[in-house]
Each structure stands twice: as structure tokens, then as C-alpha cells.
Coordinates of C-alpha atoms in Angstrom, one line a residue:
M1 CA 80.6 109.7 87.4
F2 CA 78.5 107.1 88.5
H3 CA 79.5 103.6 90.2
R4 CA 77.4 100.5 89.9
I5 CA 78.6 97.6 92.1
A6 CA 78.9 94.2 91.1
G7 CA 79.7 91.8 94.2
L8 CA 82.5 93.4 95.6
A9 CA 83.7 95.0 92.3
L10 CA 83.7 99.4 91.1
L11 CA 82.0 99.4 87.9
T12 CA 83.9 102.3 85.1
V13 CA 83.8 102.9 81.3
C14 CA 84.2 101.8 77.6
I15 CA 81.5 101.3 73.5
G16 CA 78.3 100.1 71.9
V17 CA 76.2 99.4 68.1
A18 CA 72.9 98.0 67.4
A19 CA 69.6 98.8 67.1
E20 CA 66.3 96.8 68.6
D21 CA 63.3 97.2 70.7
A22 CA 64.3 96.8 74.6
P23 CA 62.6 94.9 77.3
A24 CA 60.2 95.5 78.8
W25 CA 61.1 96.4 82.6
L26 CA 63.3 98.2 81.6
K27 CA 60.9 100.3 79.1
S28 CA 58.6 100.6 82.3
A29 CA 61.9 101.6 84.3
A30 CA 62.5 104.6 82.0
E31 CA 59.0 106.2 81.3
A32 CA 59.5 106.8 85.5
T33 CA 60.3 110.9 86.1
P34 CA 62.5 111.1 88.6
P35 CA 62.7 114.9 90.6
A36 CA 65.0 117.7 89.9
Y37 CA 68.4 116.9 91.7
G38 CA 71.3 119.5 91.6
P39 CA 73.9 120.3 89.1
K40 CA 77.0 117.6 90.9
V41 CA 74.5 114.6 90.2
S42 CA 75.0 113.2 86.8
T43 CA 72.7 110.2 86.7
V44 CA 69.8 108.6 88.8
E45 CA 69.5 104.7 88.6
L46 CA 65.6 104.3 88.1
L47 CA 65.7 100.8 88.7
N48 CA 68.2 98.7 91.0
E49 CA 67.1 95.0 91.6
E50 CA 68.5 91.5 92.0
H51 CA 66.8 88.7 92.1
T52 CA 67.9 85.2 93.6
V53 CA 67.4 81.6 93.2
V54 CA 68.8 78.8 95.3
A55 CA 68.5 76.0 94.4
D56 CA 68.5 72.5 96.3
S57 CA 72.1 71.1 95.9
G58 CA 72.6 75.5 97.3
K59 CA 73.7 76.8 93.6
L60 CA 72.4 80.6 93.5
T61 CA 71.4 82.2 90.1
T62 CA 71.2 85.6 90.6
T63 CA 70.0 87.9 88.1
T64 CA 70.3 91.5 88.4
R65 CA 68.4 94.3 86.5
T66 CA 69.3 98.0 86.4
A67 CA 68.3 101.2 84.0
I68 CA 70.4 104.5 84.7
R69 CA 68.9 107.7 84.0
I70 CA 71.7 110.2 82.2
L71 CA 71.1 113.8 83.3
A72 CA 74.4 115.1 82.3
S73 CA 76.8 113.3 79.7
Q74 CA 80.0 115.2 79.6
R75 CA 80.3 113.8 83.2
V76 CA 79.1 110.3 83.0
D77 CA 81.0 107.0 82.5
V78 CA 77.7 104.3 82.2
A79 CA 78.6 100.7 82.7
Y80 CA 78.8 97.0 84.0
Y81 CA 80.9 94.5 84.8
E82 CA 79.5 91.2 86.4
Q83 CA 82.7 89.2 87.7
Y84 CA 82.6 85.5 87.9
D85 CA 85.0 82.5 89.0
T86 CA 85.0 79.6 86.2
R87 CA 85.4 76.8 88.4
S88 CA 82.6 77.2 90.4
G89 CA 80.5 79.7 88.5
K90 CA 79.5 81.1 84.8
V91 CA 77.7 84.1 83.1
R92 CA 74.2 82.8 81.6
D93 CA 73.0 86.0 80.5
F94 CA 74.6 89.0 79.5
A95 CA 73.0 92.0 77.7
A96 CA 72.9 96.1 77.7
W97 CA 70.9 98.8 75.6
M98 CA 70.9 102.5 75.3
I99 CA 67.5 104.1 74.9
A100 CA 68.1 107.6 73.6
P101 CA 65.8 110.7 74.3
S102 CA 64.4 110.2 70.7
G103 CA 63.4 106.7 72.1
H104 CA 66.0 105.1 69.3
V105 CA 66.8 101.5 71.1
K106 CA 70.6 100.6 71.1
K107 CA 71.2 96.6 72.1
Y108 CA 74.9 96.6 72.8
G109 CA 76.1 93.8 70.1
K110 CA 78.5 90.5 71.0
D111 CA 81.6 92.6 69.5
E112 CA 80.5 95.3 72.2
I113 CA 80.1 92.9 75.7
L114 CA 84.3 92.1 76.8
D115 CA 85.5 88.8 78.4
L116 CA 88.5 89.5 80.5
A117 CA 90.4 88.5 82.9
C118 CA 90.2 90.0 86.1
A119 CA 94.4 90.3 86.7
E120 CA 96.1 92.2 84.0
N121 CA 98.0 88.8 82.9
D122 CA 97.5 85.5 82.1
I123 CA 98.9 84.0 84.5
Y124 CA 95.9 83.3 87.0
N125 CA 92.9 83.2 84.5
E126 CA 90.0 81.1 86.8
C127 CA 88.5 85.0 88.2
R128 CA 86.4 86.7 85.0
R129 CA 84.6 90.1 83.5
R130 CA 81.9 90.5 81.1
F131 CA 82.0 93.9 80.5
V132 CA 80.4 97.0 78.9
S133 CA 80.5 99.8 78.8
G134 CA 77.9 103.6 76.7
K135 CA 80.5 105.4 77.8
R136 CA 80.1 107.1 73.8
D137 CA 76.4 106.6 73.4
A138 CA 75.7 108.1 76.5
E139 CA 73.6 111.7 76.6
A140 CA 71.8 113.5 78.4
G141 CA 68.4 112.1 78.6
A142 CA 69.2 108.8 77.7
V143 CA 68.1 105.2 79.9
F144 CA 71.2 103.2 80.0
G145 CA 69.7 99.6 81.1
Y146 CA 71.9 96.1 81.8
E147 CA 70.6 92.4 82.9
A148 CA 73.0 89.4 83.8
T149 CA 72.0 86.0 84.7
V150 CA 74.9 83.9 87.0
E151 CA 74.7 81.1 88.0
H152 CA 77.5 80.7 91.0
Q153 CA 78.1 78.3 93.8
S154 CA 78.3 80.3 97.5
F155 CA 81.1 78.1 100.5
S156 CA 79.2 80.6 102.9
Q157 CA 75.4 80.4 102.4
Q158 CA 75.7 83.9 102.7
L159 CA 74.1 86.6 100.4
R160 CA 74.0 90.3 100.4
F161 CA 72.4 94.1 99.0
H162 CA 73.2 97.1 98.7
F163 CA 70.3 99.4 97.7
Q164 CA 72.5 102.1 96.7
D165 CA 75.6 103.5 96.2
S166 CA 76.6 107.2 95.6
A167 CA 73.7 107.7 92.9
P168 CA 70.0 108.3 93.8
V169 CA 67.5 105.8 93.4
L170 CA 63.7 105.6 92.7
M171 CA 63.6 101.9 93.2
A172 CA 66.0 99.5 94.8
R173 CA 64.4 96.2 95.0
F174 CA 66.3 92.6 96.9
Q175 CA 64.0 89.7 96.0
L176 CA 65.3 85.9 96.9
T177 CA 63.6 82.3 96.4
I178 CA 64.4 79.3 98.4
P179 CA 63.7 75.7 98.5
A180 CA 61.0 74.5 101.2
G181 CA 61.8 73.9 104.1
W182 CA 64.9 76.4 103.7
E183 CA 64.9 79.6 106.5
L184 CA 66.8 82.4 106.0
K185 CA 68.1 84.4 109.1
T186 CA 68.3 88.4 108.2
A187 CA 69.9 91.5 109.3
A188 CA 69.2 95.5 108.2
F189 CA 71.6 98.3 108.2
N190 CA 71.8 101.8 107.7
G191 CA 68.6 102.4 107.7
A192 CA 67.3 98.7 105.4
P193 CA 64.3 97.2 106.1
A194 CA 64.4 95.2 108.5
Q195 CA 61.8 92.3 107.6
P196 CA 61.0 90.9 103.3
V197 CA 57.6 91.2 102.1
V198 CA 56.9 86.6 102.5
S199 CA 54.7 85.4 99.4
G200 CA 55.7 81.3 99.4
N201 CA 59.0 81.1 99.3
S202 CA 60.2 84.2 98.0
Y203 CA 61.1 87.0 100.3
T204 CA 61.3 90.9 98.9
W205 CA 63.3 93.8 100.5
Q206 CA 62.6 97.1 98.7
M207 CA 63.1 100.5 99.3
E208 CA 62.0 104.3 97.0
K209 CA 63.5 107.6 96.8
L210 CA 67.1 106.9 97.9
A211 CA 68.5 110.5 98.2
W212 CA 71.8 111.4 96.5
R213 CA 74.7 110.8 99.4
E214 CA 76.7 113.4 98.3
P215 CA 81.3 112.5 99.4
E216 CA 82.5 113.9 102.3
P217 CA 86.6 113.9 102.5
S218 CA 88.2 111.2 104.4
S219 CA 84.7 109.5 104.8
P220 CA 83.7 105.8 105.0
S221 CA 83.5 103.7 101.1
V222 CA 79.9 104.5 100.4
L223 CA 79.3 101.3 101.0
T224 CA 79.6 101.4 104.6
I225 CA 76.6 103.9 104.9
V226 CA 74.4 103.0 102.7
P227 CA 71.2 100.9 103.7
W228 CA 72.3 97.0 102.6
V229 CA 70.5 93.8 104.3
G230 CA 72.8 90.4 104.9
V231 CA 71.0 86.8 104.5
N232 CA 72.1 83.4 105.7
L233 CA 70.8 80.3 103.9
I234 CA 70.3 77.8 106.6
G235 CA 69.0 74.1 104.9
G236 CA 69.9 71.7 102.2
A237 CA 74.0 72.5 101.4
G238 CA 74.1 74.8 104.4
K239 CA 77.4 73.1 106.1
H240 CA 78.8 76.5 105.5
A241 CA 76.2 78.9 107.0
V242 CA 77.8 81.5 109.3
L243 CA 76.2 82.5 112.1
T244 CA 79.4 84.1 114.2
W245 CA 82.3 85.1 114.2
P246 CA 84.4 81.7 115.1
E247 CA 82.1 80.2 112.7
A248 CA 83.5 82.5 110.3
A249 CA 86.8 81.9 111.4
K250 CA 86.7 78.2 111.0
L251 CA 85.5 78.5 107.6
L252 CA 88.2 80.4 106.5
A253 CA 90.9 78.5 108.3
E254 CA 89.6 75.4 106.0
L255 CA 89.4 77.7 103.0
N256 CA 93.2 77.2 103.5
S257 CA 94.0 74.6 105.1
D258 CA 95.4 72.9 102.2
E259 CA 97.3 76.0 100.8
A260 CA 99.9 76.5 103.1
N261 CA 101.6 73.3 103.1
S262 CA 105.3 74.3 101.8
G263 CA 106.8 71.5 99.1
A264 CA 110.4 71.5 98.8
T265 CA 111.1 74.4 97.0
V266 CA 109.4 76.7 99.6
S267 CA 111.5 74.9 102.4
E268 CA 114.4 75.2 100.3
K269 CA 114.0 78.9 99.6
A270 CA 112.8 79.3 103.3
I271 CA 115.8 78.0 104.8
A272 CA 118.0 79.8 102.3
L273 CA 116.4 83.0 103.0
T274 CA 116.8 82.7 107.3
Q275 CA 120.3 80.8 107.5
G276 CA 122.1 83.3 109.9
A277 CA 118.8 85.0 111.5
V278 CA 119.3 85.1 115.0
T279 CA 116.1 85.8 116.4
E280 CA 112.8 84.8 116.0
L281 CA 112.1 87.8 114.4
D282 CA 115.1 88.0 112.1
K283 CA 113.5 84.7 110.7
I284 CA 109.9 86.7 109.7
R285 CA 111.4 89.9 109.0
A286 CA 114.1 87.9 106.1
I287 CA 111.0 86.1 104.8
G288 CA 108.2 89.1 104.9
R289 CA 110.8 91.1 102.4
F290 CA 110.9 88.4 100.2
T291 CA 107.6 87.9 100.2
Q292 CA 106.9 91.6 100.0
Q293 CA 108.1 91.5 96.3
V294 CA 106.4 89.1 94.6
N295 CA 104.4 90.7 92.2
Y296 CA 101.1 91.6 92.9
V297 CA 98.3 90.7 91.1
S298 CA 94.8 92.3 92.0
I299 CA 92.0 89.9 92.1
Q300 CA 88.4 91.3 94.4
T301 CA 86.9 88.8 96.6
N302 CA 83.8 87.2 96.6
L303 CA 83.1 84.4 98.5
A304 CA 78.9 84.7 97.6
K305 CA 79.7 84.2 94.2
G306 CA 81.4 81.3 94.5
G307 CA 85.6 82.1 94.2
G308 CA 88.0 84.6 95.5
I309 CA 89.0 83.7 98.6
R310 CA 90.5 80.3 98.2
P311 CA 94.6 80.9 97.5
H312 CA 96.6 79.4 94.9
P313 CA 99.2 76.5 96.4
A314 CA 103.1 78.0 97.8
P315 CA 104.9 76.0 95.6
Q316 CA 102.9 77.3 92.6
V317 CA 103.2 81.0 93.7
L318 CA 107.1 80.5 94.3
Q319 CA 107.4 79.7 91.1
K320 CA 105.4 81.7 89.4
L321 CA 106.6 85.1 91.3
Y322 CA 103.1 86.3 90.7
G323 CA 100.0 86.7 93.1
D324 CA 97.4 88.5 94.6
C325 CA 97.2 89.0 98.5
K326 CA 95.7 86.0 99.6
D327 CA 98.4 84.2 97.4
K328 CA 101.2 86.2 99.3
A329 CA 99.8 86.0 102.9
N330 CA 99.9 81.9 102.0
L331 CA 103.1 82.6 100.6
T332 CA 104.3 83.9 103.4
R333 CA 102.7 81.5 105.8
A334 CA 103.8 78.9 104.1
M335 CA 107.7 79.6 104.6
L336 CA 107.0 80.6 107.7
K337 CA 105.8 76.9 108.5
A338 CA 108.9 75.4 107.0
V339 CA 111.2 76.7 109.3
G340 CA 108.7 76.4 112.7
I341 CA 107.0 79.4 112.5
E342 CA 103.1 78.9 113.6
S343 CA 100.8 82.0 111.5
Y344 CA 97.4 82.0 110.3
P345 CA 95.3 83.6 107.5
V346 CA 93.9 86.5 108.3
A347 CA 90.8 88.7 106.5
I348 CA 90.5 92.0 106.6
Y349 CA 88.9 95.4 104.9
S350 CA 92.0 97.1 103.5
G351 CA 91.3 101.3 102.9
D352 CA 88.3 101.2 105.1
R353 CA 88.9 100.4 108.7
T354 CA 84.9 101.1 109.1
R355 CA 83.9 98.4 107.0
I356 CA 83.5 95.8 109.5
S357 CA 80.0 95.4 111.5
R358 CA 80.5 93.1 114.3
D359 CA 76.5 92.9 113.9
W360 CA 77.2 90.2 110.6
P361 CA 79.5 87.6 110.6
S362 CA 80.9 86.8 107.7
L363 CA 83.6 86.5 105.2
G364 CA 82.5 88.4 102.5
P365 CA 82.4 92.4 103.2
F366 CA 86.6 91.5 103.6
N367 CA 88.3 92.5 100.8
H368 CA 92.3 91.3 102.0
A369 CA 94.3 88.9 103.2
I370 CA 97.1 89.5 105.6
T371 CA 98.8 87.1 107.8
A372 CA 99.1 86.8 111.9
I373 CA 102.0 85.2 113.1
R374 CA 102.2 83.4 116.5
V375 CA 105.3 85.1 118.2
K376 CA 107.0 84.0 121.7
G377 CA 106.8 86.2 124.8
D378 CA 110.5 88.3 124.0
T379 CA 109.1 89.6 120.3
K380 CA 107.9 92.9 120.6
A381 CA 106.2 95.2 118.3
P382 CA 103.3 97.7 117.1
A383 CA 102.0 95.1 115.5
I384 CA 101.2 92.5 117.9
L385 CA 98.0 91.8 119.8
E386 CA 97.8 89.3 123.1
H387 CA 94.4 86.8 122.0
P388 CA 93.0 85.1 124.4
A389 CA 93.2 81.7 123.0
L390 CA 96.2 82.1 120.2
G391 CA 98.5 83.6 122.0
K392 CA 101.0 86.7 120.6
L393 CA 99.6 87.1 117.2
L394 CA 101.8 89.8 115.0
F395 CA 100.1 91.0 111.7
F396 CA 101.9 91.3 108.6
D397 CA 100.7 92.4 105.9
P398 CA 103.0 91.4 102.0
T399 CA 101.0 92.8 100.0
D400 CA 102.6 96.3 100.7
P401 CA 106.1 96.6 99.7
Y402 CA 107.3 99.1 102.0
V403 CA 105.4 98.6 105.1
P404 CA 108.2 96.5 107.5
V405 CA 107.3 93.9 109.6
G406 CA 106.0 94.8 112.8
L407 CA 103.8 97.4 111.3
L408 CA 100.7 97.4 109.4
P409 CA 100.0 100.0 107.3
D410 CA 98.0 102.7 108.0
H411 CA 94.8 102.2 106.7
E412 CA 94.6 99.0 108.4
Q413 CA 95.5 100.3 111.7
G414 CA 92.5 99.4 114.3
S415 CA 90.6 97.4 111.6
L416 CA 88.5 94.6 112.6
A417 CA 90.1 91.5 111.2
L418 CA 88.9 87.8 111.2
V419 CA 91.9 85.6 112.6
G420 CA 91.2 82.4 110.5
A421 CA 91.4 79.4 112.9
P422 CA 89.6 76.8 115.2
D423 CA 89.7 78.9 118.1
G424 CA 89.9 82.4 116.0
D425 CA 87.8 85.3 115.9
L426 CA 86.8 89.1 114.9
V427 CA 89.5 91.0 116.5
K428 CA 90.6 94.2 116.5
V429 CA 93.7 94.7 115.1
P430 CA 96.3 97.4 116.3
V431 CA 96.8 100.7 116.4
A432 CA 100.3 101.9 116.2
P433 CA 101.1 104.5 118.6
P434 CA 102.0 108.3 116.5
E435 CA 105.4 108.0 117.2
A436 CA 105.9 105.0 115.2
S437 CA 104.9 107.7 112.2
T438 CA 107.2 110.7 113.6
H439 CA 108.1 112.5 110.1
E440 CA 111.0 114.7 111.2
R441 CA 112.1 117.7 109.5
E442 CA 114.7 120.9 110.4
V443 CA 114.7 124.0 108.1
E444 CA 117.1 126.7 108.1
A445 CA 116.7 129.7 106.8
I446 CA 117.9 133.8 106.1
L447 CA 115.0 136.5 105.6
G448 CA 116.0 139.6 103.3
A449 CA 115.1 142.9 104.8
D450 CA 113.0 142.8 101.2
G451 CA 111.1 139.9 102.5
S452 CA 113.0 137.3 100.0
L453 CA 113.9 134.2 101.7
T454 CA 116.7 131.4 101.6
A455 CA 116.6 128.2 103.0
S456 CA 118.1 124.9 103.3
F457 CA 115.7 121.6 104.5
V458 CA 115.7 118.4 105.6
E459 CA 113.4 115.8 106.1
K460 CA 113.7 112.5 107.3
W461 CA 111.0 110.0 107.6
N462 CA 111.3 106.0 109.5
E463 CA 110.4 103.2 109.4
G464 CA 106.9 103.8 110.3
S465 CA 106.2 106.6 107.8
F466 CA 108.9 105.3 105.7
A467 CA 106.0 103.4 103.1
E468 CA 104.4 106.7 102.3
A469 CA 107.1 108.7 101.5
I470 CA 109.1 105.9 99.3
S471 CA 106.4 105.2 98.0
Q472 CA 106.0 108.3 96.2
Y473 CA 109.8 108.4 95.3
R474 CA 109.4 105.1 94.0
G475 CA 106.3 105.4 92.2
R476 CA 107.5 108.0 89.8
S477 CA 110.2 109.2 87.1
K478 CA 113.2 111.4 89.0
D479 CA 111.8 114.2 86.3
D480 CA 108.3 113.7 88.3
Y481 CA 109.4 113.1 91.7
L482 CA 111.1 116.7 91.7
K483 CA 108.2 118.6 90.6
M484 CA 106.7 117.2 93.0
I485 CA 108.6 118.5 95.7
E486 CA 108.9 121.8 93.6
R487 CA 105.0 121.8 94.0
R488 CA 104.9 121.1 97.4
V489 CA 107.4 123.7 98.2
G490 CA 105.3 126.1 95.6
R491 CA 102.1 125.9 97.8
S492 CA 104.0 126.9 101.3
V493 CA 106.4 129.5 100.1
P494 CA 105.1 132.0 97.3
G495 CA 106.9 132.2 94.6
A496 CA 109.7 129.7 95.5
I497 CA 112.4 128.4 93.2
T498 CA 113.5 124.7 95.0
T499 CA 116.6 123.6 93.9
D500 CA 119.4 121.0 94.6
I501 CA 116.2 118.2 95.8
Q502 CA 118.8 115.2 96.6
P503 CA 116.4 112.2 97.5
A504 CA 118.1 109.5 99.8
D505 CA 116.8 106.0 99.6
D506 CA 118.1 103.8 102.2
S507 CA 117.2 100.9 103.8
G508 CA 114.4 101.5 105.7
R509 CA 114.9 105.0 105.8
F510 CA 114.1 108.0 103.4
V511 CA 115.7 111.1 103.7
L512 CA 115.5 114.7 101.5
K513 CA 117.3 117.2 101.2
A514 CA 116.4 120.4 99.2
K515 CA 117.8 124.2 98.9
L516 CA 114.4 126.8 98.3
T517 CA 114.5 130.7 97.5
S518 CA 112.0 133.0 97.1
T519 CA 111.4 136.6 96.7
R520 CA 108.3 137.2 98.6
F521 CA 107.9 135.3 101.8
A522 CA 106.5 138.1 104.1
Q523 CA 104.7 141.0 103.9
I524 CA 106.2 144.3 104.4
P525 CA 103.1 146.5 105.3
N526 CA 105.3 149.8 105.5
T527 CA 109.1 150.4 105.6
R528 CA 109.3 149.8 109.8
M529 CA 107.9 146.3 109.5
I530 CA 108.1 142.9 108.0
V531 CA 105.2 139.9 108.6
F532 CA 106.1 136.6 108.3
R533 CA 104.9 133.0 108.5
A534 CA 107.3 131.1 111.3
A535 CA 106.5 127.7 110.1
V536 CA 108.3 127.8 106.6
L537 CA 107.3 125.1 105.1
R538 CA 103.1 124.0 105.8
H539 CA 102.7 120.2 107.4
S540 CA 102.1 118.0 103.7
D541 CA 99.9 115.8 105.7
S542 CA 97.9 118.2 107.3
M543 CA 93.7 117.4 106.8
R544 CA 91.6 120.7 106.7
L545 CA 87.8 119.9 107.7
T546 CA 86.2 123.2 106.6
A547 CA 82.4 122.1 105.8
V548 CA 80.1 123.8 109.0
A549 CA 78.5 120.5 109.4
R550 CA 79.3 116.5 109.1
T551 CA 77.0 114.0 108.4
Q552 CA 79.6 110.7 107.4
P553 CA 82.8 109.4 110.0
V554 CA 86.4 110.7 109.6
V555 CA 88.3 108.1 109.0
M556 CA 92.0 109.7 109.9
D557 CA 95.0 107.6 109.3
A558 CA 98.4 108.0 112.1
D559 CA 100.2 110.8 111.6
A560 CA 103.4 112.7 113.4
I561 CA 106.0 115.4 112.5
H562 CA 108.9 116.9 114.9
E563 CA 110.1 119.7 113.4
K564 CA 112.4 123.3 114.3
V565 CA 112.9 125.9 112.2
R566 CA 115.6 128.4 112.6
I567 CA 115.1 131.8 110.8
A568 CA 117.9 134.2 110.5
V569 CA 116.5 137.9 110.9
P570 CA 118.3 140.8 108.9
A571 CA 120.5 142.7 111.2
E572 CA 118.6 146.1 110.7
Y573 CA 115.2 144.9 112.5
K574 CA 114.4 143.5 116.5
I575 CA 111.4 140.7 116.8
D576 CA 108.8 142.8 117.8
E577 CA 105.9 140.0 118.5
L578 CA 106.3 136.2 118.3
P579 CA 103.2 134.2 118.5
D580 CA 102.0 132.7 121.9
P581 CA 103.0 128.9 122.4
I582 CA 99.8 126.3 121.5
H583 CA 99.7 122.7 124.2
V584 CA 97.1 121.0 123.5
V585 CA 96.0 117.5 124.1
S586 CA 92.2 115.9 123.5
P587 CA 91.5 112.5 122.2
F588 CA 92.1 113.6 118.8
G589 CA 95.7 113.8 119.2
K590 CA 98.6 116.3 120.8
C591 CA 100.5 119.8 119.3
D592 CA 103.2 121.8 120.5
L593 CA 103.9 124.8 118.7
K594 CA 106.6 127.4 120.1
W595 CA 107.9 130.2 119.1
T596 CA 111.2 131.5 121.2
Q597 CA 114.1 134.3 119.7
E598 CA 118.3 133.8 120.3
P599 CA 120.2 136.5 118.6
G600 CA 119.6 137.6 115.6
F601 CA 117.2 134.4 114.9
V602 CA 113.1 133.0 115.1
I603 CA 113.1 129.7 116.4
F604 CA 110.0 128.0 115.5
E605 CA 109.7 124.3 117.2
R606 CA 106.5 122.2 116.0
S607 CA 105.4 118.4 117.5
V608 CA 101.9 116.8 116.8
E609 CA 100.7 113.6 116.5
L610 CA 97.7 112.0 115.5
P611 CA 96.8 108.3 116.1
A612 CA 94.9 106.1 113.2
Q613 CA 91.5 106.4 114.6
S614 CA 87.3 107.0 112.8
V615 CA 86.2 110.0 114.6
P616 CA 82.3 109.7 114.8
A617 CA 80.2 112.3 113.1
D618 CA 79.0 113.5 116.6
Q619 CA 82.3 114.6 117.6
Y620 CA 83.0 116.4 114.0
T621 CA 82.7 119.9 115.5
S622 CA 85.2 119.3 118.5
L623 CA 87.8 117.5 115.9
R624 CA 87.7 120.0 113.5
K625 CA 88.9 122.6 116.2
F626 CA 91.3 120.3 116.9
L627 CA 92.7 120.6 113.3
D628 CA 92.3 124.1 113.0
T629 CA 94.4 124.4 116.6
V630 CA 96.6 121.7 115.3
Y631 CA 97.4 123.1 111.6
G632 CA 96.1 126.7 111.6
G633 CA 98.5 127.5 114.6
A634 CA 101.2 127.4 112.4
E635 CA 100.3 130.3 110.5
Q636 CA 99.9 132.7 113.2
P637 CA 103.0 135.4 112.2
A638 CA 106.2 136.8 113.7
V639 CA 106.5 140.4 113.6
L640 CA 110.1 142.7 113.1
I641 CA 110.4 146.1 113.3
R642 CA 113.3 148.2 112.3
V643 CA 115.5 149.6 115.0
K644 CA 118.7 150.9 112.4

């Protein structure tokens, strides 16, 4: 599937109709002959071009041009959208064409270009998207092209340009024209050209023949690893130019400064929520539980194009009970302020803890907002960081409805985040110890002489691992959830029939009970021997890496399981062979696997703890060996011999 980036947004799908000549730039790009690619590559970008003109006032006018050759139409959704903020920008021109292999040109008409609110509801509609799709007209050999001109005001006086996403690119070009007297401070990453070609007041960065980026499992987002340049604009309206992380922290604080004022309704609600709360942490939890349940609408931030970073006022969000991440974080701060607890806005990247570079101070790369709460010395929690200037900070994400106060979602742990305060800076948020995400499991089973198995199991998730388990349960219908559990058991036990599935959605804990039977669990190589796996249920969160080599880091979430399996063996058999115990401690985590016996029983015990981490590609071989031991070791068989 083809994905093209506009601002911070990824592309997708939709329609087409009309007939006109294509512009000269698109016809010229379409004449290029790309090299042969493998069957996995469905599109190639013939041209990826962006030209931004800066006015003396600081207003930016950006023209984007892209031409995409379709190589395999059955897998392609070629589409484009431009996101803009109505308060600080507008789309001046927006057009798209499809050149068929026959040479016929279709220009998409006004009825095929949609202007939509970013959010699915109409409660907040300042953020809008202009959208067009060529999916219906896509065929192998065709060229889809689009051009958009957008005016916007940049609060940060910064620009970024990514030369590609995952698709191969023949020509990528970023051009910037600035007023006389202005200056640039630039940075280049991942092999992008360090210096532009300068002509008068215009600066051009260009790259050619960029190869396809084949996705690898558990890798960083593609924009983390492809070439890109960042530009600071200095001059004219450059009072917000961000050159250091402390400057970025001050700007973040400024953009949030007026919106966390409580107002009477917010104060009254906060006081009501915290009645009866004994400790500071009790107050924070009461407010956090409330703001987590405020309805969430997803709106991508894009500070470079004028919006998405300033939240709506807290009283407005409370009244509507709707908000995006920064609105929910801001409401949390306002309610905490009403009960005397200080907090700060925090910018973070959700979904890729490797995304932010220390070498590029900017608000632009962040896509998510959370809160840092200043707590007293006696308050303790895994998500607390001791900041040299701001004191003890408890990081909290009110967007996640299930991760409790005191912990952060797995995908945010260990990320670089910006604390918005006069003394703020870029910090690495805490990583909870693996035991905070512990998943417990007990299995009682009876092995038949014919290789059959009858078993029951109980699984428990504590508050650290609770979020994923409960979201799987609450996010599905009952029937779909039961089918998911049946499939999970079936992947572990051949021919399994799962019954009596009983989920218990308790406060702060999730418990799952079930029974299973299988007529073909064990192998019987001859009439005197039974071979079986004592680890009846495979570790559902196991990550197996099979590739021999790796080019990208491996991004891993925290994972921990403590398990005990007790299997009754047939009376006419004795235990002949059990695997040796496995004990491994490495920088990637630790693992203990143990097989023992009691009269008539085989006992298997497993303890695995993996912290949230990002492992560089040059450590891949060691990581793969460790994970093979952790997950492959549990596959070793136990052997029974017939004695009667």
C-alpha cells in the first residue's frame, strides 16, 4: 500500500472523474523510467517536491507536488490529503490527475475533492482536511499526480522535509525561499544532504534514486529512519525560533499558558471528585480517572502549519466532554490546579519511542500530549521522574482509558518527552520495572494415555498489564472476544475445543478462566512412549524474530509472565525425560524455565521479564538468540515411558 505524508499525517483512500491535460511538471515526471523492483513494491514516487516561500511577516506558502507511478494496481490506494488549521491557514489550490497507460488524462473535479473535519464529529472543526483519491482509477502503469498550495502561519519558525516514506523515490526535492536579511540554521539526518544548493535567497536540498524501505517487524516508524532535513528560520517574525530544548519547553508552556485556567465549573467538578481523597495520589487518581473517560477525538498536531498544539479551554472541554490528547491533558491540569496541585504540559511521540532526536530541538516531531504532575516527596509510583529543576514529576496520559495513574502506556515508556515549563527541558520518561506488567497464569491439566488433554486455566493481569487485556475485552462484542480466546488457545493446542470462558472485569484487575480439551495434544511415536510440551499455552505476547539480519532497531514493549503448569500423567506411564532448566540474565531481560516432577505429575514453571526497550540493529543477533531461548526453550518436550 502506498502512503504519502502531509504534515504529520499518513495517507489512505477514495474516488475520481473528468478529462483534461496534465501540467507540464507532471508530464515531465511521468516520462521517467524507474528501475525494476521486486513484487513487493506496488508504487514508486517519480517526484516528491515541496517548495516553501517565507514572507516578511513569517507567513509560509507551501506548494507540494508529487507524481506516483502505479506498479501493481490490485494493492494500491493512491490518495492525498492536506491538513490545515482554519484559524491560521488555508488551502489556496488543490488539484489531482491520473494519467492512464494509454496517455488519457483525468483531472479530478470539485465533486471528487472533499473538505472534511479532522474529527469524526463536528464538536471541534478548526482542523480540516482537503482530500482526493485515485483508487477507483488505479491501474498498473498509470501515474497519479497531485499539487497543493497552502498558506499557514508557523508558530515555531521551523520546517521539516522527509525525502521519502517507505516507497522508492526517483527524485525528492525540498526548496525554501526566504526574505532578504533572514538566516537559516539547518540539520540533516539519516543520510540527507547536510548543505543545500544556494541560489540567491533560495535553498534546495535534493536526493535521487532512494530505494524501497522494506518493513521489518517491531521496527521504528518509517519517518524515524528515512532521510530528512530540519530548518530553523531566523529573522523577521522569528521571536519563536526554537534553537534549544529549553526554548522549545518555554514555547510549549506559552502555547498552553492561558488554557488551563479552571473556571468555576472546572473547580467545582475537581473539588467534588476529590472529596474524601486522603493523599495527594488519591486526589490525582480521582481526577485522572475522570479525564480518562472524557471522549477522545484524534486530531494530529502540525505546528509547522499553524495549529494543533494549543488546546481548547478547559471549561469548554468539560462542558462538551470531548477532546483530543492536548485537550484531555489540559483539562487534567486545570482540575489539578483547582485542588492545589501543580502540573505541566508534556509533548511526547506516541507509538515510537525512538522518534525524537536530541539533535533537533523542536515541537514539530511530537504527535501526542500528556501531563507531568509535580508531586511531594512521599508520593511514589513507577512513572515518577526526579527533575533537577522542577522536582518530582509524575507522568500521566489521560488519553489512555485503562492505564492507571502511576504508570505510562508501554509504548511511551522510555521515550524522550518535552516538559513545558520555564525551567523545562527534554527528558527521558521513566520505564516501569518489568514486574509492573506481570501477567500470571496457572494451568491444571490431565494427559490421557491416548495423547488427549483436558485442562483448565486461570490468567490474571495486574494494573500494569491490565490495559491491553481489558481493552481487548471491552473493545469487542462478547462473541468476538470469545472467538479471540478460542483462536489463541487453538494456536497453542492442536485441535483444542475451548469452553466455559469466563472473563472477570474487576476494578484494576482482569481475570480470565476457561477450560479446554484436545484429542491430539501429545505425540505417540510408539506404543510405549508419549512426547508432549509441558508449556501447554504458549506465551501470547511472545515475539519471535526469524530474519537472519536486521537493518532497523527492534522496538519492544515491556513484557512479563509468571506461570505454573501442573499436568497429571497416565498411571501406566513414568516420567523418563524432562528438559534441563534454563536461567538467562541479559541486558534484554531475564528468563527462568524449570521442569520438575511430583508423583504422577509434571510441573512446568516459567518466569519471563522484559523491560520496554529499543535495541540497535547491531545487537540484533544477540537479541534474537536471547528471544529464541526465552520462547523456544519452552517448546522442549517431556517424555513418558510406559511401565504397565
